[in-house]
Every structure is written in structure tokens, then in C-alpha cells.
Coordinates of C-alpha atoms in Angstrom, one line a residue:
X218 CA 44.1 78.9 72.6
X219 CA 48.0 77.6 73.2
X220 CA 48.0 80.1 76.0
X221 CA 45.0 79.0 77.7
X222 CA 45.8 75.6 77.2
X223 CA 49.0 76.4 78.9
X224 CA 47.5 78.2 81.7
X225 CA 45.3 75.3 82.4
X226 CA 48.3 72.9 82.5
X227 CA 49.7 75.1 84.7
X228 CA 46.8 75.6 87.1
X229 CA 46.3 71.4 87.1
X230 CA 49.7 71.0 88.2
X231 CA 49.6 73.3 90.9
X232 CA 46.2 71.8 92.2
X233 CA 47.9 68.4 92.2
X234 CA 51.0 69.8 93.8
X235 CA 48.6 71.2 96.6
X236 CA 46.8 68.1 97.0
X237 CA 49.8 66.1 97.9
X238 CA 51.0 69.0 99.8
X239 CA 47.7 68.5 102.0
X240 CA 48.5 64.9 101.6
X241 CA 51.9 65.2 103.2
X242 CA 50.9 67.6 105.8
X243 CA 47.8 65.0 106.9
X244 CA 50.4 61.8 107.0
X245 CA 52.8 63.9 108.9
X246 CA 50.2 65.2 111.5
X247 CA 49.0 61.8 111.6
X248 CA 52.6 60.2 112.6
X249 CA 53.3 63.6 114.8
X250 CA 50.0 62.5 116.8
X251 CA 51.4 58.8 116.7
X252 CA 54.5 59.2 118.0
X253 CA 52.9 62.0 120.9
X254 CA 50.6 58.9 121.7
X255 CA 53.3 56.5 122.1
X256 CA 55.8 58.9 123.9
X257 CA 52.6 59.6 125.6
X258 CA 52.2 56.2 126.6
X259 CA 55.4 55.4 127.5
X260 CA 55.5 58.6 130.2
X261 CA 52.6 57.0 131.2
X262 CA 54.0 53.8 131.8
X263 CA 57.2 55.0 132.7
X264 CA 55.6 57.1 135.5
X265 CA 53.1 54.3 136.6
X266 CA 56.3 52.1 137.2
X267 CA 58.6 54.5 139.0
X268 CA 55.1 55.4 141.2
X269 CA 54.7 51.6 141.8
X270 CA 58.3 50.9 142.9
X271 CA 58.0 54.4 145.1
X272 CA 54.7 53.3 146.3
X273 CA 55.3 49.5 147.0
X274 CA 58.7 48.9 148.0
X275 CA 58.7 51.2 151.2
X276 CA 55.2 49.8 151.9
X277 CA 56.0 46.2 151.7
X278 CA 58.8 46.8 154.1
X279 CA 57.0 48.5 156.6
X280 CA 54.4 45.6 156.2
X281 CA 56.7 43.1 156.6
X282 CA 58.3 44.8 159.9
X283 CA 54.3 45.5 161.1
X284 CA 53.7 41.4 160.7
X285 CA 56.8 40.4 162.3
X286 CA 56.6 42.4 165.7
X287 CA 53.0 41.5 166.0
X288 CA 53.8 37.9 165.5
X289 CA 56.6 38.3 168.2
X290 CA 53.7 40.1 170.2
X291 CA 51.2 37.5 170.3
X292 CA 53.3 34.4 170.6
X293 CA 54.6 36.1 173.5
X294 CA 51.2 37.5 174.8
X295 CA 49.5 33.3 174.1
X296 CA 52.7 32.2 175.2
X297 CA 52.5 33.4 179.0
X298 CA 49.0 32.6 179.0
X299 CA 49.4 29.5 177.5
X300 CA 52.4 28.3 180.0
X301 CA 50.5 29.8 183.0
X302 CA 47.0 27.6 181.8
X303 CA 49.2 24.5 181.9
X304 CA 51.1 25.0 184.8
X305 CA 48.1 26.1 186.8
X306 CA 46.4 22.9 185.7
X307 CA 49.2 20.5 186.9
X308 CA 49.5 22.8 190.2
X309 CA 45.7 22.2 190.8
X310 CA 45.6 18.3 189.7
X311 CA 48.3 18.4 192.4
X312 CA 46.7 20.1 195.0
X313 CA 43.4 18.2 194.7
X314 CA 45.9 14.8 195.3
X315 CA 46.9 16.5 198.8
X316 CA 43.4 17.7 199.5
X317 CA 42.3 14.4 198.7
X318 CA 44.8 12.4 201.3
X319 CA 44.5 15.4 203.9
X320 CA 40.5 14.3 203.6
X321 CA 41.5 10.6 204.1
X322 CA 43.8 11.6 207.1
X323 CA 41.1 13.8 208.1
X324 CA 38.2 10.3 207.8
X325 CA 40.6 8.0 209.5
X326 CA 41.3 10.3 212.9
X327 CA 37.5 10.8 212.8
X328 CA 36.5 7.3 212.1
X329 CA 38.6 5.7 214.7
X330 CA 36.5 7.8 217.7
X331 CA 33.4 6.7 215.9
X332 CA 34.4 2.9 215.9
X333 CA 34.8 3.2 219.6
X334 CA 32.0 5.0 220.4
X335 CA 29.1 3.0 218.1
X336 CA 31.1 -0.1 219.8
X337 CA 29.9 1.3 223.1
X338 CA 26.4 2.0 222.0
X339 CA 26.2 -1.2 220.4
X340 CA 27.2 -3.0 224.1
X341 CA 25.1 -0.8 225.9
X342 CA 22.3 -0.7 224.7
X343 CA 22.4 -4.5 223.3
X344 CA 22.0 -3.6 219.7
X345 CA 18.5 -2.1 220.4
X346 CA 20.0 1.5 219.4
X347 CA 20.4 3.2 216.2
X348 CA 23.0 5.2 214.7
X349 CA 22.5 7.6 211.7
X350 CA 19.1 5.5 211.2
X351 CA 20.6 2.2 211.0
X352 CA 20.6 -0.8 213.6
X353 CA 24.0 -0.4 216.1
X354 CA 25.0 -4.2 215.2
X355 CA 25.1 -3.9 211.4
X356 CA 26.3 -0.3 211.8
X357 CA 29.4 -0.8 213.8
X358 CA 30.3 -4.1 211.6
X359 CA 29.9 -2.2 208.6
X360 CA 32.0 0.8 210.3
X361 CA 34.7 -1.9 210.8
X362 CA 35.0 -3.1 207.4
X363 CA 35.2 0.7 205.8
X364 CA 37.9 1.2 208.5
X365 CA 40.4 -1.5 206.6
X366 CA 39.5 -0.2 203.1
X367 CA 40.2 3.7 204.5
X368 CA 43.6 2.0 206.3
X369 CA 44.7 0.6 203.2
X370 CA 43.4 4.1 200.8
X371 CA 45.5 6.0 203.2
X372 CA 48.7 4.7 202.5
X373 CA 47.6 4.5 199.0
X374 CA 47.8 7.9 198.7
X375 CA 50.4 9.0 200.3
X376 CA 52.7 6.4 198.3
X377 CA 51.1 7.8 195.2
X378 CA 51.7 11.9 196.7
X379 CA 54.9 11.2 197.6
X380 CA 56.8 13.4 195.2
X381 CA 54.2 16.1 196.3
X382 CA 54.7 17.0 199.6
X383 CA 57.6 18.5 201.3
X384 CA 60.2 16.9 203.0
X385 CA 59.3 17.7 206.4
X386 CA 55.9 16.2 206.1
X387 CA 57.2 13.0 204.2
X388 CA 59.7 12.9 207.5
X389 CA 57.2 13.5 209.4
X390 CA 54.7 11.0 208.1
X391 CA 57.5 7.9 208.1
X392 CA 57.9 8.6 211.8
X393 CA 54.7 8.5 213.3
X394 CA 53.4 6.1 210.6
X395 CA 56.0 3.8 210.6
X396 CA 58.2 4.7 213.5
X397 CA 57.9 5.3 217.2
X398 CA 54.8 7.1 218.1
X399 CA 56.2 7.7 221.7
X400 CA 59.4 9.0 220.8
X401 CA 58.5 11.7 218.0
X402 CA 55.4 12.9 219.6
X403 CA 55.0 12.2 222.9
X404 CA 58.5 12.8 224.7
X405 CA 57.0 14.1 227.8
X406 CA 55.1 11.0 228.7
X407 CA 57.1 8.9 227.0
X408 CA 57.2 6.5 229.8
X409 CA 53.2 6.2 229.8
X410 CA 53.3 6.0 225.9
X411 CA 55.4 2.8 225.8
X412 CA 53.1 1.1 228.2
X413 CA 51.2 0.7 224.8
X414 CA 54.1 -1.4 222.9
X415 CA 52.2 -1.5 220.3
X416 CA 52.8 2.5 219.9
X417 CA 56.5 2.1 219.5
X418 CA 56.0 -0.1 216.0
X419 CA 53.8 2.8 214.5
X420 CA 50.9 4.4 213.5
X421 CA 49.7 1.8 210.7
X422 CA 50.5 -1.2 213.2
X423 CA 48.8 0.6 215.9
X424 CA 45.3 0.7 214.1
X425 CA 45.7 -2.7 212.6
X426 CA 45.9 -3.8 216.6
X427 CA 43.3 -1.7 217.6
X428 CA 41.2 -3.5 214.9
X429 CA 41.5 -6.8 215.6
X430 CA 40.7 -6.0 219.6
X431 CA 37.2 -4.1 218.5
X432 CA 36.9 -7.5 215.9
X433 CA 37.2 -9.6 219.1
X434 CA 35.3 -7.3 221.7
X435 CA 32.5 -7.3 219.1
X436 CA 32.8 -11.6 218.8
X437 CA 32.7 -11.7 222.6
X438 CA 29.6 -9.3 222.3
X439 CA 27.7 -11.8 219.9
X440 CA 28.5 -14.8 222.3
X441 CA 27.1 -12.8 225.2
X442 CA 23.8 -12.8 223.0
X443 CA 22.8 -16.8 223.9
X444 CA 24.9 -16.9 226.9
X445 CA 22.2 -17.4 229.9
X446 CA 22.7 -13.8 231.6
X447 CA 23.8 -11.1 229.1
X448 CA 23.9 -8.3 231.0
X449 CA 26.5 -10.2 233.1
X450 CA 28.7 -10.7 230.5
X451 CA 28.3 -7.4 228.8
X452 CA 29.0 -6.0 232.5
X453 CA 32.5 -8.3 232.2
X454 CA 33.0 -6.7 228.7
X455 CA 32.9 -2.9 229.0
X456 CA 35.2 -3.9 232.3
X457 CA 38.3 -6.2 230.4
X458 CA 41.1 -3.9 231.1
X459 CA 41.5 -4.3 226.9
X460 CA 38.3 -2.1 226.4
X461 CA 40.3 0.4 228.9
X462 CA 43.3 0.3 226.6
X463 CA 41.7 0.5 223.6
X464 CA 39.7 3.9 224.7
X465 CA 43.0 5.3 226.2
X466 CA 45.0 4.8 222.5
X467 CA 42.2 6.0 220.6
X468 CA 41.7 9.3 222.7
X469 CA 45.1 10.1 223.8
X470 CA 47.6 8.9 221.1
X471 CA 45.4 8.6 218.1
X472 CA 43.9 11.7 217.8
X473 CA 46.8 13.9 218.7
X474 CA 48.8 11.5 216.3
X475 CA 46.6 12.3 213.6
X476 CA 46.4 16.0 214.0
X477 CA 50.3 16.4 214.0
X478 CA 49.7 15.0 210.8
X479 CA 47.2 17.4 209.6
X480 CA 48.6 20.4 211.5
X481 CA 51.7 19.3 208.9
X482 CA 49.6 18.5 206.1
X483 CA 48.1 21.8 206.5
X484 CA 50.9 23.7 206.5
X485 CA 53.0 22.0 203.3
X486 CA 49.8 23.2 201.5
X487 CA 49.6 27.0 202.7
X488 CA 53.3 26.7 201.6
X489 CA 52.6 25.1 198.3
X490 CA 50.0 27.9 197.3
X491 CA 52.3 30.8 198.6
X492 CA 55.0 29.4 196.3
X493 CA 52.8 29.0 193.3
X494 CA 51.9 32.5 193.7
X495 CA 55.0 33.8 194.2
X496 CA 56.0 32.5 190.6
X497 CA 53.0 33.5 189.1
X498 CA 53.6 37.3 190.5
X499 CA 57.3 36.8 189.1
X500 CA 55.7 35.6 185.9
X501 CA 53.6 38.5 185.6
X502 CA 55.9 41.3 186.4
X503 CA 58.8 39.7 183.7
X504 CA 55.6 39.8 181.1
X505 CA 54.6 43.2 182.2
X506 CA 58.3 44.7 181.5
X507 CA 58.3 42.2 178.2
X508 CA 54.5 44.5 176.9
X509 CA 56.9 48.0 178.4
X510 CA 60.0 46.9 176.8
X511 CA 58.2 45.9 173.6
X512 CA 55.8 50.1 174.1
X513 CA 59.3 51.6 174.1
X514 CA 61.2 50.1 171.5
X515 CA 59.6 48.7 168.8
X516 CA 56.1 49.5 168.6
X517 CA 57.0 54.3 169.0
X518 CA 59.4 53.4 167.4
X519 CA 57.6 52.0 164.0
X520 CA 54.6 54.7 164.6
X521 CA 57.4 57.1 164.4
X522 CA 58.8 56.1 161.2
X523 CA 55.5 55.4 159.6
X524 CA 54.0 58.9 160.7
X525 CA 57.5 60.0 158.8
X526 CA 57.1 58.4 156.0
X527 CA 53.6 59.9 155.7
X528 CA 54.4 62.8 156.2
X529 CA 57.4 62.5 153.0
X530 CA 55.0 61.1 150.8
X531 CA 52.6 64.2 151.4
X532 CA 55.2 66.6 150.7
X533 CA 56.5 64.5 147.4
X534 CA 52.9 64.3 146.2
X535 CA 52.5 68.0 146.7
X536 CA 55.0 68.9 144.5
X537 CA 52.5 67.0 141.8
X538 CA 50.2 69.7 139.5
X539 CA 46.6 69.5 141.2
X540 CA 45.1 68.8 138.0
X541 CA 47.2 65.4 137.5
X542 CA 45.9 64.4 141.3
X543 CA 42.6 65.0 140.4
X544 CA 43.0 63.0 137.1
X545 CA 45.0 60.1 138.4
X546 CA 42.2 58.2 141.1
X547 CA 45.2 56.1 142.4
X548 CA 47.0 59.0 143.8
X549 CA 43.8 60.9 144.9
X550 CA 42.7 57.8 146.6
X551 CA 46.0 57.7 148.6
X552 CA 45.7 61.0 149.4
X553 CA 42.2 60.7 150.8
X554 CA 42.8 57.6 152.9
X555 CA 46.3 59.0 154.3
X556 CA 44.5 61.9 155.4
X557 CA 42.2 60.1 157.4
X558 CA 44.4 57.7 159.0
X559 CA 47.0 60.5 160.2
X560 CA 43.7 62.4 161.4
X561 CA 42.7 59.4 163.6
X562 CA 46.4 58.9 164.8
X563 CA 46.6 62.7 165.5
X564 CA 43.6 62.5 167.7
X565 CA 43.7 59.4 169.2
X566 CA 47.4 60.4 170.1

């Protein structure tokens, strides 16, 4: 009995002995898969760091050298057409001003023929006639009143184009304007010119003149009216050697005075619109080199460099096991897009 009782001890203590045995062995599996986990996680987080700073900090600095030579690109590209909008707005507000007075001077050379001639229907025909559908009286007084206003518009606009034209045309204007008629225009027959003195004070007095004689042909004309033989007095009209004078300034002086100044007029702005596109053509061709320039230099060169860098990053990410790329989507999903964009460049290059 001692001997079994012994035995028994003996086999107790030996199952307790293997129970903390397994015991042992269970909390030191457990702490050897605890510390694999956390080593685990560390390489993990260790690797997904040293991947993001691989990944990102190349990337950002390609990004930020891709924003900042397309922003240079497009403020240059709006910039030219930006500047050549404005400018070509001012050039065309400018041009309409000079189209506008060469329309005036145009009017006024016109006008002046008219006055005479619905003076001489009016006479003739003692106001029985019609012009453009409207009695000759009222037609030629009404003539003589837009006549002043045009006179007066005239110089308006010149005065207020001044800083438009050229020189030569400004010169030109103040001569025959202002100056003497006779001496700028008509040196050959200067001698008949300044039979008309009042050719030598200018243009502008020239027509106010001429005016005032239609204003008092055409208050002769209305006192003819009640007088007791019109035709008489229209007769002694048509025949006042003033009439004769009046016809001869308007047809030989006026009109050529008048198309000097258009001939000039016409000319500053052929010259105007040759210059303006000269400077746009230079404009063009310095933007044109600025899009080659910008080709050459920056833009192969960063396609270059980007098509390198692709091409590292392929041949660093090959050197991962196949089974990590597959289990990893970040890298797989880089891999996929990369693929396709260097496809497209390939074949679009």
C-alpha cells in the first residue's frame, strides 16, 4: 500500500509538472505570436512610411514643377491675347474717330455743291420744284442751317482727333483750313486764286463767306416774291456777278480743297492700319518663338524626366515578390494606372 501510495504521488506530480509545462509552452507561444504581430506591425508601418516618402516626395515635386510652367504657360498664352484685345479695342475706337471726321469732310465737300445747286433750283424754278420730296424753299433753308452745325462738327472733330492723325495731315489741315488756300494748293494759278481774297484767310473763313452770300442771295430771292415783276428780278439775281463768284469758289477751290484733304485723310489711315498690323505680326512671331522656346525647354524636358522616373519606379517595384503586389492594392493600383498612362504617351508619341 506505501508503494502505491508512492507511485501515485509520484504520478500526480508529474501530471502537474506537465500541466504547467503545457502552461508555459501556451504563454510563451502566445507572447512569441505577440511580439511576431507587433514586429509584424511595425514592418508594416515601417514599410508603409518609407513607401510614402518614396512615393510622395518625388511626386509632389514633379507636381509642383507641372503647376508652375503651366501657370507661366497660360498667363503668357491670356496674356498676349489679353494685350492684343485691348489694344485692338483702342486702335478701332480710334479709327472709327477718323472714319467719323473723314465722313464729315467727306458731307461738307458734298454739301457745299448741293447748297449751290438746290439754290439754283430754288431761283429757277421759283420754289415750284422739289428736291428729295420736299418743297425747294424750305429745302434749301433747311440745307443752310445743317451747313453751320456740319461747319462747326467739323472742326469739332478734328480738335478732338488731333492726337490721332499724323503730322503731315495735321500740317496739312492748319494750311488749307486756316492758312492760304492759294498758296498751298493752288500755286499754278495762284494769281486767279487770290482774286477770291477771301481764299487767302482759309478754308473755315471761306465757307463762313460763302454762307452769308447764299443767306443774302436767298433774302433777295424772297423780296423778289412781292416785287411787281419777279422774273425780272430773279433774271438780275442769277446775273449779280456775286452768284458768278460764289459758283466759281465752290467748283474750283472748294472741292479740290476738300479732296486734298481726304486724299490726305485717306492715306494717314491706310498708314495707320499697315502699322497696326505690322505690330500685331511682330506680336505674333515673338509669341510664337515664346510657345517653341517654352516646346524645347521646359515642357521635353519634364516629359523626359517624368517618363524616367516611371520607368525607375517600374524597375524598383519589380524587384518586389509578386505575391506582396498582388496583396498590397496601393502598389497594384500604381502599377495598373502607370501602365496605362506610359501606354498612351508611347502611342500618342
Amino acid at each position: 500500500d506505501f508503494g502505491e501510495r508512492e507511485a501515485g504521488i509520484e504520478d500526480g506530480d508529474l501530471d502537474k509538472k506537465d500541466d504547467k509545462d503545457n502552461t508555459q509552452d501556451e504563454e510563451d507561444a502566445k507572447n512569441k505570436d505577440e511580439t511576431e504581430h507587433l514586429v509584424d506591425g511595425q514592418e508594416q508601418k515601417s514599410f508603409a512610411q518609407s513607401s510614402k516618402q518614396k512615393k510622395y516626395k518625388p511626386y509632389s515635386k514633379n507636381i509642383l514643377i507641372l503647376v508652375t510652367q503651366f501657370s507661366l504657360f497660360v498667363i503668357v498664352f491670356e496674356g498676349y491675347f489679353i494685350i492684343i484685345f485691348v489694344r485692338s479695342s483702342f486702335f478701332l475706337s480710334d479709327l472709327m474717330d477718323l472714319v467719323s471726321e473723314f465722313v464729315t469732310t467727306s458731307s461738307q465737300s458734298y454739301s457745299y455743291s448741293l447748297l449751290y445747286q438746290a439754290f439754283q433750283e430754288c431761283v429757277g424754278t421759283y420754289g415750284n420744284s422739289y428736291i428729295e420730296h420736299v418743297n425747294s424753299e424750305e429745302y434749301l433753308l433747311k440745307l443752310m442751317d445743317n451747313l453751320v452745325t456740319n461747319q462747326e462738327e467739323f472742326l469739332k472733330q478734328h480738335s478732338e482727333n488731333l492726337k490721332l492723325g499724323s503730322e503731315e495731315y495735321d500740317d496739312l489741315f492748319n494750311s488749307l483750313v486756316y492758312g492760304d488756300i492759294c498758296e498751298h494748293l493752288f500755286s499754278s494759278r495762284k494769281a486767279d486764286c487770290e482774286k477770291h481774297i477771301v481764299l487767302t484767310r482759309g478754308l473755315h473763313s471761306a465757307s463762313i463767306e460763302y454762307l452769308y452770300n447764299i443767306r443774302d442771295f436767298v433774302v433777295i430771292y424772297f423780296a423778289s416774291k412781292s416785287a411787281a415783276n419777279q422774273a425780272d428780278a430773279v433774271i438780275s439775281l442769277m446775273n449779280d456777278e456775286k452768284v458768278a463768284n460764289s459758283e466759281r469758289i465752290v467748283k474750283r477751290y472748294f472741292t479740290r480743297t476738300y479732296k486734298g484733304l481726304l486724299t490726305e485723310m485717306r492715306s494717314d489711315l491706310n498708314s495707320k492700319i499697315d502699322r497696326e498690323g505690322i505690330v500685331i505680326l511682330i506680336s505674333f512671331v515673338v509669341f510664337g518663338v515664346f510657345l517653341l522656346l517654352y516646346y524645347v525647354f521646359l515642357w521635353t524636358l519634364f516629359v523626359e524626366s517624368t517618363r524616367n522616373s516611371l520607368w525607375v519606379t517600374k524597375c524598383m517595384l519589380g524587384i518586389i515578390p509578386v505575391k506582396t503586389i498582388l496583396e498590397v492594392q496601393n502598389i497594384k493600383n500604381f502599377l495598373v494606372d502607370s501602365s496605362k498612362g506610359l501606354m498612351l504617351n508611347l502611342g500618342s508619341g
